[in-house]
Amino acid sequence: MRRTLAVTAAAGTALLARRALRRRIARSPLWPLPALETPVSGHSPRRSLRVRVLARAEPAQGVVELTLGAPALPSWTPGAHVDLLLPSGLVRQYSLCGDPAAGTYTVAIRLDEAGRGGSREAHARLTVGTELRLRPPRNRFALVPAGSYVFVAGGIGITPVLPMLRAATAAGAAWTLLYGGRSRASMPYLELLAAHGDRVTVVPQDEAGLPDLSPLAALRPGTLVYCCGPRPLAEAVLAAVPDPAAVRLERFAPAGGSGADRPFTAELRRSGRTVEVGADESALAAVRRELPATPYSCGQGFCGTCAHRVLAGGVDHRDTFLTDREREDSMLLCVSRARDGHLVLDL
């Protein structure tokens, strides 16, 4: 009898240990290294929602529009984006371009044949009925109340602007939109925008060249400029507006750093290792030589998967994900670098 009780107790202890181990591994992708007490990105990278593709359309050549639905989706505001967890495991960010009151999420994805595969997978695999996961909406491009706005969009950069136009109209604000693209066939939502009449100026590059930004030099006081598009467009808008504080940007690529890329040293405090980061490589690439299981996804400073705590050293932040508060003690390894030649990371 005593032997039976002892065996039963041992088996129960082993089961509890296995469960604890599984929970421990789930908390830290780099187990057995300690997990961070709280996720540095502000929300757990494992938190996600299951959604289904309810509808699919093609609002322009090379662009697919997906309507995603699920019970009780979190609310969102104009300018927000979601992280789609594609079936392959890739994570990609897309702006929400539907109506916040619709109870569904709508994204529009341009096919980029020269990209890293996310858009190709979305076009090929996300059909009506497909189930996938996404992370709740985040907004780093929020529409600030103002009496008047100038919106500037390039190509697929029209997506976060669409709900802003609805919100500005509902608030009674004055606004205009300058919308450029390679050709009319490639520019989504032209029919929808036509309803706004002369508030909208459409500039297809194959017909009229690049948009004329010179009117931005004479903005009325209190007017805010919202721009979403390729880096050259964003830089041109910043150069054209007399007061940079009036400009809000949503970029297609991570922002450039404060200087030339220089090699630096990264000390991985918890693992007791030091890595040399070359001028032509990312901190993520260097760290993964020593810790191959270090998680990452977008590689462009958008998704936050590779966020880690910085214990010492100044960071040249180049991401579009972390808040100012998070940047005080964290960095994204895929794009950000050391400001002064040395960093100490909680890895």
PDB file of C-alpha atoms in Angstrom, residues 2-293:
ATOM      1  CA  ARG A   2       2.801   2.414   0.918  1.00  0.00           C
ATOM      2  CA  ARG A   3       4.615   1.535  -2.314  1.00  0.00           C
ATOM      3  CA  THR A   4       1.458   2.250  -4.347  1.00  0.00           C
ATOM      4  CA  LEU A   5       1.011   5.616  -2.670  1.00  0.00           C
ATOM      5  CA  ALA A   6       4.658   6.512  -3.270  1.00  0.00           C
ATOM      6  CA  VAL A   7       4.435   5.613  -6.971  1.00  0.00           C
ATOM      7  CA  THR A   8       1.220   7.605  -7.336  1.00  0.00           C
ATOM      8  CA  ALA A   9       2.758  10.631  -5.630  1.00  0.00           C
ATOM      9  CA  ALA A  10       5.870  10.432  -7.816  1.00  0.00           C
ATOM     10  CA  ALA A  11       3.768  10.199 -10.964  1.00  0.00           C
ATOM     11  CA  GLY A  12       1.711  13.202  -9.898  1.00  0.00           C
ATOM     12  CA  THR A  13       4.841  15.207  -9.150  1.00  0.00           C
ATOM     13  CA  ALA A  14       6.297  14.339 -12.565  1.00  0.00           C
ATOM     14  CA  LEU A  15       3.078  15.406 -14.315  1.00  0.00           C
ATOM     15  CA  LEU A  16       3.055  18.744 -12.518  1.00  0.00           C
ATOM     16  CA  ALA A  17       6.728  19.260 -13.389  1.00  0.00           C
ATOM     17  CA  ARG A  18       6.085  18.574 -17.072  1.00  0.00           C
ATOM     18  CA  ARG A  19       3.205  21.049 -17.107  1.00  0.00           C
ATOM     19  CA  ALA A  20       5.333  23.679 -15.361  1.00  0.00           C
ATOM     20  CA  LEU A  21       8.119  23.106 -17.882  1.00  0.00           C
ATOM     21  CA  ARG A  22       5.748  23.553 -20.813  1.00  0.00           C
ATOM     22  CA  ARG A  23       4.475  26.819 -19.303  1.00  0.00           C
ATOM     23  CA  ARG A  24       8.060  27.959 -18.745  1.00  0.00           C
ATOM     24  CA  ILE A  25       9.035  27.289 -22.352  1.00  0.00           C
ATOM     25  CA  ALA A  26       5.935  29.104 -23.614  1.00  0.00           C
ATOM     26  CA  ARG A  27       6.867  32.196 -21.615  1.00  0.00           C
ATOM     27  CA  SER A  28      10.363  32.435 -23.096  1.00  0.00           C
ATOM     28  CA  PRO A  29      11.270  31.529 -26.681  1.00  0.00           C
ATOM     29  CA  LEU A  30      14.914  31.403 -25.538  1.00  0.00           C
ATOM     30  CA  TRP A  31      14.327  29.010 -22.628  1.00  0.00           C
ATOM     31  CA  PRO A  32      16.263  28.097 -20.439  1.00  0.00           C
ATOM     32  CA  LEU A  33      17.223  31.788 -20.377  1.00  0.00           C
ATOM     33  CA  PRO A  34      14.857  33.762 -18.114  1.00  0.00           C
ATOM     34  CA  ALA A  35      11.820  35.369 -19.690  1.00  0.00           C
ATOM     35  CA  LEU A  36      11.279  39.092 -19.383  1.00  0.00           C
ATOM     36  CA  GLU A  37       8.918  39.956 -16.544  1.00  0.00           C
ATOM     37  CA  THR A  38       6.684  41.890 -18.940  1.00  0.00           C
ATOM     38  CA  PRO A  39       6.815  41.948 -22.748  1.00  0.00           C
ATOM     39  CA  VAL A  40       8.832  44.976 -23.856  1.00  0.00           C
ATOM     40  CA  SER A  41       6.504  45.641 -26.783  1.00  0.00           C
ATOM     41  CA  GLY A  42       3.600  46.449 -24.479  1.00  0.00           C
ATOM     42  CA  HIS A  43       1.604  43.327 -25.317  1.00  0.00           C
ATOM     43  CA  SER A  44       2.474  39.669 -25.537  1.00  0.00           C
ATOM     44  CA  PRO A  45       3.598  38.609 -29.019  1.00  0.00           C
ATOM     45  CA  ARG A  46       1.594  35.420 -28.436  1.00  0.00           C
ATOM     46  CA  ARG A  47      -1.713  37.264 -27.901  1.00  0.00           C
ATOM     47  CA  SER A  48      -3.751  36.976 -31.061  1.00  0.00           C
ATOM     48  CA  LEU A  49      -7.296  36.674 -32.378  1.00  0.00           C
ATOM     49  CA  ARG A  50      -8.658  34.041 -34.712  1.00  0.00           C
ATOM     50  CA  VAL A  51     -10.437  35.542 -37.730  1.00  0.00           C
ATOM     51  CA  ARG A  52     -11.921  34.272 -40.981  1.00  0.00           C
ATOM     52  CA  VAL A  53     -11.753  35.810 -44.452  1.00  0.00           C
ATOM     53  CA  LEU A  54     -15.378  36.798 -45.140  1.00  0.00           C
ATOM     54  CA  ALA A  55     -14.906  38.491 -48.509  1.00  0.00           C
ATOM     55  CA  ARG A  56     -12.203  39.115 -51.071  1.00  0.00           C
ATOM     56  CA  ALA A  57     -12.101  41.773 -53.798  1.00  0.00           C
ATOM     57  CA  GLU A  58      -9.592  43.427 -56.153  1.00  0.00           C
ATOM     58  CA  PRO A  59      -9.944  47.225 -55.917  1.00  0.00           C
ATOM     59  CA  ALA A  60      -7.002  47.786 -58.297  1.00  0.00           C
ATOM     60  CA  GLN A  61      -4.496  45.927 -60.405  1.00  0.00           C
ATOM     61  CA  GLY A  62      -2.242  43.893 -58.135  1.00  0.00           C
ATOM     62  CA  VAL A  63      -4.216  44.747 -54.982  1.00  0.00           C
ATOM     63  CA  VAL A  64      -6.384  42.346 -52.992  1.00  0.00           C
ATOM     64  CA  GLU A  65      -8.894  43.537 -50.386  1.00  0.00           C
ATOM     65  CA  LEU A  66      -9.758  41.170 -47.538  1.00  0.00           C
ATOM     66  CA  THR A  67     -12.667  41.535 -45.136  1.00  0.00           C
ATOM     67  CA  LEU A  68     -11.921  39.701 -41.881  1.00  0.00           C
ATOM     68  CA  GLY A  69     -14.502  38.756 -39.293  1.00  0.00           C
ATOM     69  CA  ALA A  70     -14.813  37.183 -35.853  1.00  0.00           C
ATOM     70  CA  PRO A  71     -17.173  37.552 -32.891  1.00  0.00           C
ATOM     71  CA  ALA A  72     -16.596  40.754 -30.891  1.00  0.00           C
ATOM     72  CA  LEU A  73     -13.537  42.162 -32.635  1.00  0.00           C
ATOM     73  CA  PRO A  74     -11.757  44.912 -30.651  1.00  0.00           C
ATOM     74  CA  SER A  75     -12.610  48.452 -31.700  1.00  0.00           C
ATOM     75  CA  TRP A  76     -10.145  50.597 -33.617  1.00  0.00           C
ATOM     76  CA  THR A  77      -9.586  54.189 -34.719  1.00  0.00           C
ATOM     77  CA  PRO A  78      -8.485  55.675 -38.071  1.00  0.00           C
ATOM     78  CA  GLY A  79      -4.777  55.094 -38.713  1.00  0.00           C
ATOM     79  CA  ALA A  80      -4.660  51.745 -36.890  1.00  0.00           C
ATOM     80  CA  HIS A  81      -3.013  48.623 -38.246  1.00  0.00           C
ATOM     81  CA  VAL A  82      -3.086  44.917 -37.442  1.00  0.00           C
ATOM     82  CA  ASP A  83      -0.365  42.275 -37.594  1.00  0.00           C
ATOM     83  CA  LEU A  84      -1.503  39.356 -39.743  1.00  0.00           C
ATOM     84  CA  LEU A  85       0.000  35.990 -38.791  1.00  0.00           C
ATOM     85  CA  LEU A  86       0.142  34.336 -42.197  1.00  0.00           C
ATOM     86  CA  PRO A  87      -0.209  30.546 -42.521  1.00  0.00           C
ATOM     87  CA  SER A  88       3.544  30.183 -43.132  1.00  0.00           C
ATOM     88  CA  GLY A  89       4.350  31.912 -39.843  1.00  0.00           C
ATOM     89  CA  LEU A  90       5.329  35.242 -41.416  1.00  0.00           C
ATOM     90  CA  VAL A  91       3.965  38.337 -39.660  1.00  0.00           C
ATOM     91  CA  ARG A  92       3.035  41.369 -41.752  1.00  0.00           C
ATOM     92  CA  GLN A  93       1.443  44.705 -40.839  1.00  0.00           C
ATOM     93  CA  TYR A  94      -1.490  46.125 -42.778  1.00  0.00           C
ATOM     94  CA  SER A  95      -3.488  49.302 -42.183  1.00  0.00           C
ATOM     95  CA  LEU A  96      -7.200  48.990 -41.523  1.00  0.00           C
ATOM     96  CA  CYS A  97      -9.061  50.736 -44.325  1.00  0.00           C
ATOM     97  CA  GLY A  98     -12.720  49.956 -43.628  1.00  0.00           C
ATOM     98  CA  ASP A  99     -15.305  51.584 -41.399  1.00  0.00           C
ATOM     99  CA  PRO A 100     -14.596  51.362 -37.627  1.00  0.00           C
ATOM    100  CA  ALA A 101     -18.352  50.913 -37.075  1.00  0.00           C
ATOM    101  CA  ALA A 102     -18.655  47.928 -39.438  1.00  0.00           C
ATOM    102  CA  GLY A 103     -17.740  45.232 -36.910  1.00  0.00           C
ATOM    103  CA  THR A 104     -15.213  43.716 -39.334  1.00  0.00           C
ATOM    104  CA  TYR A 105     -11.625  44.474 -40.313  1.00  0.00           C
ATOM    105  CA  THR A 106     -10.698  45.359 -43.906  1.00  0.00           C
ATOM    106  CA  VAL A 107      -7.138  45.379 -45.259  1.00  0.00           C
ATOM    107  CA  ALA A 108      -5.801  45.932 -48.775  1.00  0.00           C
ATOM    108  CA  ILE A 109      -2.540  44.248 -49.789  1.00  0.00           C
ATOM    109  CA  ARG A 110      -0.454  45.136 -52.836  1.00  0.00           C
ATOM    110  CA  LEU A 111       1.403  42.275 -54.487  1.00  0.00           C
ATOM    111  CA  ASP A 112       5.157  42.886 -54.298  1.00  0.00           C
ATOM    112  CA  GLU A 113       6.915  40.352 -56.497  1.00  0.00           C
ATOM    113  CA  ALA A 114      10.304  41.633 -55.366  1.00  0.00           C
ATOM    114  CA  GLY A 115       9.376  41.471 -51.673  1.00  0.00           C
ATOM    115  CA  ARG A 116      10.151  38.846 -49.054  1.00  0.00           C
ATOM    116  CA  GLY A 117       7.069  36.709 -49.631  1.00  0.00           C
ATOM    117  CA  GLY A 118       4.366  38.082 -47.355  1.00  0.00           C
ATOM    118  CA  SER A 119       2.266  39.747 -50.048  1.00  0.00           C
ATOM    119  CA  ARG A 120       2.660  36.782 -52.406  1.00  0.00           C
ATOM    120  CA  GLU A 121       1.405  34.444 -49.712  1.00  0.00           C
ATOM    121  CA  ALA A 122      -1.529  36.713 -48.875  1.00  0.00           C
ATOM    122  CA  HIS A 123      -2.588  36.914 -52.530  1.00  0.00           C
ATOM    123  CA  ALA A 124      -2.215  33.171 -53.111  1.00  0.00           C
ATOM    124  CA  ARG A 125      -3.526  31.668 -49.875  1.00  0.00           C
ATOM    125  CA  LEU A 126      -5.954  34.057 -48.190  1.00  0.00           C
ATOM    126  CA  THR A 127      -9.205  33.147 -49.898  1.00  0.00           C
ATOM    127  CA  VAL A 128     -12.792  33.340 -48.614  1.00  0.00           C
ATOM    128  CA  GLY A 129     -13.181  30.966 -45.680  1.00  0.00           C
ATOM    129  CA  THR A 130      -9.485  30.918 -44.748  1.00  0.00           C
ATOM    130  CA  GLU A 131      -8.876  31.097 -41.012  1.00  0.00           C
ATOM    131  CA  LEU A 132      -5.844  32.901 -39.649  1.00  0.00           C
ATOM    132  CA  ARG A 133      -4.732  34.843 -36.614  1.00  0.00           C
ATOM    133  CA  LEU A 134      -3.991  38.502 -36.116  1.00  0.00           C
ATOM    134  CA  ARG A 135      -2.832  40.706 -33.281  1.00  0.00           C
ATOM    135  CA  PRO A 136      -5.253  43.379 -32.038  1.00  0.00           C
ATOM    136  CA  PRO A 137      -5.151  46.830 -33.672  1.00  0.00           C
ATOM    137  CA  ARG A 138      -2.417  49.277 -32.689  1.00  0.00           C
ATOM    138  CA  ASN A 139      -2.350  52.916 -33.749  1.00  0.00           C
ATOM    139  CA  ARG A 140       0.877  54.859 -34.284  1.00  0.00           C
ATOM    140  CA  PHE A 141      -0.717  57.102 -36.921  1.00  0.00           C
ATOM    141  CA  ALA A 142      -3.721  58.423 -35.033  1.00  0.00           C
ATOM    142  CA  LEU A 143      -5.854  61.244 -36.397  1.00  0.00           C
ATOM    143  CA  VAL A 144      -5.450  64.231 -34.082  1.00  0.00           C
ATOM    144  CA  PRO A 145      -8.434  66.638 -33.921  1.00  0.00           C
ATOM    145  CA  ALA A 146      -7.857  69.717 -36.066  1.00  0.00           C
ATOM    146  CA  GLY A 147      -9.854  72.265 -38.004  1.00  0.00           C
ATOM    147  CA  SER A 148      -8.283  71.316 -41.336  1.00  0.00           C
ATOM    148  CA  TYR A 149      -6.134  68.614 -42.860  1.00  0.00           C
ATOM    149  CA  VAL A 150      -4.089  67.907 -45.958  1.00  0.00           C
ATOM    150  CA  PHE A 151      -3.774  64.187 -46.704  1.00  0.00           C
ATOM    151  CA  VAL A 152      -1.037  62.926 -49.029  1.00  0.00           C
ATOM    152  CA  ALA A 153      -1.039  59.269 -50.099  1.00  0.00           C
ATOM    153  CA  GLY A 154       1.168  57.271 -52.424  1.00  0.00           C
ATOM    154  CA  GLY A 155      -0.188  54.050 -53.948  1.00  0.00           C
ATOM    155  CA  ILE A 156      -1.302  51.562 -51.316  1.00  0.00           C
ATOM    156  CA  GLY A 157      -0.652  54.330 -48.762  1.00  0.00           C
ATOM    157  CA  ILE A 158      -4.257  55.346 -49.335  1.00  0.00           C
ATOM    158  CA  THR A 159      -5.412  52.573 -46.980  1.00  0.00           C
ATOM    159  CA  PRO A 160      -4.989  54.288 -43.580  1.00  0.00           C
ATOM    160  CA  VAL A 161      -6.190  57.570 -45.093  1.00  0.00           C
ATOM    161  CA  LEU A 162      -9.648  56.286 -46.106  1.00  0.00           C
ATOM    162  CA  PRO A 163     -11.069  56.041 -42.555  1.00  0.00           C
ATOM    163  CA  MET A 164      -9.425  59.389 -41.754  1.00  0.00           C
ATOM    164  CA  LEU A 165     -11.416  61.020 -44.546  1.00  0.00           C
ATOM    165  CA  ARG A 166     -14.637  59.602 -43.080  1.00  0.00           C
ATOM    166  CA  ALA A 167     -13.721  60.830 -39.594  1.00  0.00           C
ATOM    167  CA  ALA A 168     -12.672  64.302 -40.782  1.00  0.00           C
ATOM    168  CA  THR A 169     -15.891  64.660 -42.776  1.00  0.00           C
ATOM    169  CA  ALA A 170     -18.011  63.555 -39.819  1.00  0.00           C
ATOM    170  CA  ALA A 171     -16.213  66.087 -37.586  1.00  0.00           C
ATOM    171  CA  GLY A 172     -16.924  68.914 -40.032  1.00  0.00           C
ATOM    172  CA  ALA A 173     -13.211  69.567 -40.670  1.00  0.00           C
ATOM    173  CA  ALA A 174     -11.929  70.982 -43.935  1.00  0.00           C
ATOM    174  CA  TRP A 175      -9.668  68.617 -45.835  1.00  0.00           C
ATOM    175  CA  THR A 176      -8.033  67.864 -49.167  1.00  0.00           C
ATOM    176  CA  LEU A 177      -6.347  64.717 -50.466  1.00  0.00           C
ATOM    177  CA  LEU A 178      -3.415  64.497 -52.890  1.00  0.00           C
ATOM    178  CA  TYR A 179      -3.223  60.911 -54.144  1.00  0.00           C
ATOM    179  CA  GLY A 180      -0.376  59.721 -56.372  1.00  0.00           C
ATOM    180  CA  GLY A 181       0.422  56.359 -57.924  1.00  0.00           C
ATOM    181  CA  ARG A 182       2.093  54.678 -60.858  1.00  0.00           C
ATOM    182  CA  SER A 183      -1.087  54.505 -62.947  1.00  0.00           C
ATOM    183  CA  ARG A 184      -4.852  54.720 -62.485  1.00  0.00           C
ATOM    184  CA  ALA A 185      -5.115  50.955 -62.884  1.00  0.00           C
ATOM    185  CA  SER A 186      -2.771  50.425 -59.916  1.00  0.00           C
ATOM    186  CA  MET A 187      -4.450  52.955 -57.592  1.00  0.00           C
ATOM    187  CA  PRO A 188      -7.167  51.393 -55.390  1.00  0.00           C
ATOM    188  CA  TYR A 189     -10.421  53.076 -54.348  1.00  0.00           C
ATOM    189  CA  LEU A 190     -10.535  55.737 -57.083  1.00  0.00           C
ATOM    190  CA  GLU A 191     -14.295  55.221 -57.530  1.00  0.00           C
ATOM    191  CA  LEU A 192     -14.871  55.619 -53.799  1.00  0.00           C
ATOM    192  CA  LEU A 193     -12.810  58.812 -53.711  1.00  0.00           C
ATOM    193  CA  ALA A 194     -14.583  60.291 -56.731  1.00  0.00           C
ATOM    194  CA  ALA A 195     -17.615  60.944 -54.508  1.00  0.00           C
ATOM    195  CA  HIS A 196     -15.608  63.674 -52.714  1.00  0.00           C
ATOM    196  CA  GLY A 197     -15.309  65.792 -55.862  1.00  0.00           C
ATOM    197  CA  ASP A 198     -12.595  68.441 -56.035  1.00  0.00           C
ATOM    198  CA  ARG A 199     -11.427  67.750 -52.491  1.00  0.00           C
ATOM    199  CA  VAL A 200      -9.421  64.908 -54.055  1.00  0.00           C
ATOM    200  CA  THR A 201      -6.598  65.387 -56.570  1.00  0.00           C
ATOM    201  CA  VAL A 202      -5.481  62.186 -58.313  1.00  0.00           C
ATOM    202  CA  VAL A 203      -2.012  62.205 -59.925  1.00  0.00           C
ATOM    203  CA  PRO A 204      -1.115  59.042 -61.905  1.00  0.00           C
ATOM    204  CA  GLN A 205       2.603  59.224 -62.609  1.00  0.00           C
ATOM    205  CA  ASP A 206       2.295  57.833 -66.153  1.00  0.00           C
ATOM    206  CA  GLU A 207      -0.063  60.696 -67.015  1.00  0.00           C
ATOM    207  CA  ALA A 208       1.059  63.691 -64.962  1.00  0.00           C
ATOM    208  CA  GLY A 209       4.399  62.886 -63.338  1.00  0.00           C
ATOM    209  CA  LEU A 210       5.008  63.314 -59.627  1.00  0.00           C
ATOM    210  CA  PRO A 211       2.532  65.157 -57.380  1.00  0.00           C
ATOM    211  CA  ASP A 212       3.069  68.913 -56.963  1.00  0.00           C
ATOM    212  CA  LEU A 213       3.806  69.514 -53.290  1.00  0.00           C
ATOM    213  CA  SER A 214       4.502  73.251 -53.547  1.00  0.00           C
ATOM    214  CA  PRO A 215       1.080  74.233 -52.074  1.00  0.00           C
ATOM    215  CA  LEU A 216       2.238  72.679 -48.785  1.00  0.00           C
ATOM    216  CA  ALA A 217       4.512  75.691 -48.298  1.00  0.00           C
ATOM    217  CA  ALA A 218       1.460  77.904 -47.721  1.00  0.00           C
ATOM    218  CA  LEU A 219      -0.616  75.919 -45.255  1.00  0.00           C
ATOM    219  CA  ARG A 220      -3.167  77.685 -43.083  1.00  0.00           C
ATOM    220  CA  PRO A 221      -2.168  77.847 -39.396  1.00  0.00           C
ATOM    221  CA  GLY A 222      -3.449  74.823 -37.494  1.00  0.00           C
ATOM    222  CA  THR A 223      -3.593  72.567 -40.555  1.00  0.00           C
ATOM    223  CA  LEU A 224      -2.176  69.075 -40.040  1.00  0.00           C
ATOM    224  CA  VAL A 225      -0.557  67.076 -42.855  1.00  0.00           C
ATOM    225  CA  TYR A 226      -0.955  63.288 -42.883  1.00  0.00           C
ATOM    226  CA  CYS A 227       1.239  61.385 -45.331  1.00  0.00           C
ATOM    227  CA  CYS A 228       1.482  57.665 -46.026  1.00  0.00           C
ATOM    228  CA  GLY A 229       3.635  56.308 -48.828  1.00  0.00           C
ATOM    229  CA  PRO A 230       7.151  55.470 -49.988  1.00  0.00           C
ATOM    230  CA  ARG A 231      10.138  57.106 -48.318  1.00  0.00           C
ATOM    231  CA  PRO A 232      10.842  59.594 -51.163  1.00  0.00           C
ATOM    232  CA  LEU A 233       7.287  60.913 -50.871  1.00  0.00           C
ATOM    233  CA  ALA A 234       7.516  61.222 -47.086  1.00  0.00           C
ATOM    234  CA  GLU A 235      10.844  63.057 -47.320  1.00  0.00           C
ATOM    235  CA  ALA A 236       9.482  65.381 -50.001  1.00  0.00           C
ATOM    236  CA  VAL A 237       6.456  66.235 -47.851  1.00  0.00           C
ATOM    237  CA  LEU A 238       8.677  66.980 -44.848  1.00  0.00           C
ATOM    238  CA  ALA A 239      10.849  69.230 -46.990  1.00  0.00           C
ATOM    239  CA  ALA A 240       7.836  71.093 -48.400  1.00  0.00           C
ATOM    240  CA  VAL A 241       6.073  71.888 -45.116  1.00  0.00           C
ATOM    241  CA  PRO A 242       7.531  74.900 -43.239  1.00  0.00           C
ATOM    242  CA  ASP A 243       6.707  73.448 -39.812  1.00  0.00           C
ATOM    243  CA  PRO A 244       7.702  69.747 -39.496  1.00  0.00           C
ATOM    244  CA  ALA A 245       5.611  69.509 -36.305  1.00  0.00           C
ATOM    245  CA  ALA A 246       2.503  69.745 -38.488  1.00  0.00           C
ATOM    246  CA  VAL A 247       3.391  66.527 -40.346  1.00  0.00           C
ATOM    247  CA  ARG A 248       2.350  63.003 -39.357  1.00  0.00           C
ATOM    248  CA  LEU A 249       4.006  60.177 -41.304  1.00  0.00           C
ATOM    249  CA  GLU A 250       3.290  56.500 -41.886  1.00  0.00           C
ATOM    250  CA  ARG A 251       6.240  55.005 -43.766  1.00  0.00           C
ATOM    251  CA  PHE A 252       6.554  51.912 -45.965  1.00  0.00           C
ATOM    252  CA  ALA A 253      10.115  51.349 -44.727  1.00  0.00           C
ATOM    253  CA  PRO A 254      11.884  51.871 -41.387  1.00  0.00           C
ATOM    254  CA  ALA A 255      13.205  55.329 -40.702  1.00  0.00           C
ATOM    255  CA  GLY A 256      16.881  55.936 -41.293  1.00  0.00           C
ATOM    256  CA  GLY A 257      19.234  56.212 -38.365  1.00  0.00           C
ATOM    257  CA  SER A 258      21.087  59.181 -36.976  1.00  0.00           C
ATOM    258  CA  GLY A 259      24.278  58.442 -38.882  1.00  0.00           C
ATOM    259  CA  ALA A 260      26.260  55.969 -40.978  1.00  0.00           C
ATOM    260  CA  ASP A 261      26.160  52.313 -40.023  1.00  0.00           C
ATOM    261  CA  ARG A 262      29.214  51.489 -37.921  1.00  0.00           C
ATOM    262  CA  PRO A 263      30.279  48.217 -36.320  1.00  0.00           C
ATOM    263  CA  PHE A 264      29.556  47.791 -32.631  1.00  0.00           C
ATOM    264  CA  THR A 265      29.739  45.252 -29.827  1.00  0.00           C
ATOM    265  CA  ALA A 266      26.724  43.671 -28.158  1.00  0.00           C
ATOM    266  CA  GLU A 267      27.170  41.976 -24.786  1.00  0.00           C
ATOM    267  CA  LEU A 268      24.535  39.305 -24.146  1.00  0.00           C
ATOM    268  CA  ARG A 269      24.450  39.563 -20.380  1.00  0.00           C
ATOM    269  CA  ARG A 270      22.349  36.511 -19.437  1.00  0.00           C
ATOM    270  CA  SER A 271      24.147  34.107 -21.746  1.00  0.00           C
ATOM    271  CA  GLY A 272      27.600  35.481 -20.927  1.00  0.00           C
ATOM    272  CA  ARG A 273      28.580  36.074 -24.558  1.00  0.00           C
ATOM    273  CA  THR A 274      29.691  39.040 -26.638  1.00  0.00           C
ATOM    274  CA  VAL A 275      29.038  39.440 -30.359  1.00  0.00           C
ATOM    275  CA  GLU A 276      30.556  41.773 -32.919  1.00  0.00           C
ATOM    276  CA  VAL A 277      27.961  43.438 -35.148  1.00  0.00           C
ATOM    277  CA  GLY A 278      29.395  44.405 -38.510  1.00  0.00           C
ATOM    278  CA  ALA A 279      28.580  47.654 -40.302  1.00  0.00           C
ATOM    279  CA  ASP A 280      26.800  45.698 -43.036  1.00  0.00           C
ATOM    280  CA  GLU A 281      24.666  43.472 -40.795  1.00  0.00           C
ATOM    281  CA  SER A 282      21.913  43.844 -38.222  1.00  0.00           C
ATOM    282  CA  ALA A 283      22.174  43.215 -34.509  1.00  0.00           C
ATOM    283  CA  LEU A 284      19.618  40.460 -35.032  1.00  0.00           C
ATOM    284  CA  ALA A 285      21.853  38.626 -37.518  1.00  0.00           C
ATOM    285  CA  ALA A 286      24.828  38.858 -35.178  1.00  0.00           C
ATOM    286  CA  VAL A 287      22.849  37.714 -32.126  1.00  0.00           C
ATOM    287  CA  ARG A 288      21.370  34.765 -34.022  1.00  0.00           C
ATOM    288  CA  ARG A 289      24.883  33.472 -34.739  1.00  0.00           C
ATOM    289  CA  GLU A 290      25.173  32.857 -30.991  1.00  0.00           C
ATOM    290  CA  LEU A 291      21.479  32.313 -30.157  1.00  0.00           C
ATOM    291  CA  PRO A 292      19.845  30.809 -33.277  1.00  0.00           C
ATOM    292  CA  ALA A 293      16.443  30.541 -31.573  1.00  0.00           C
TER     293      ALA A 293
END
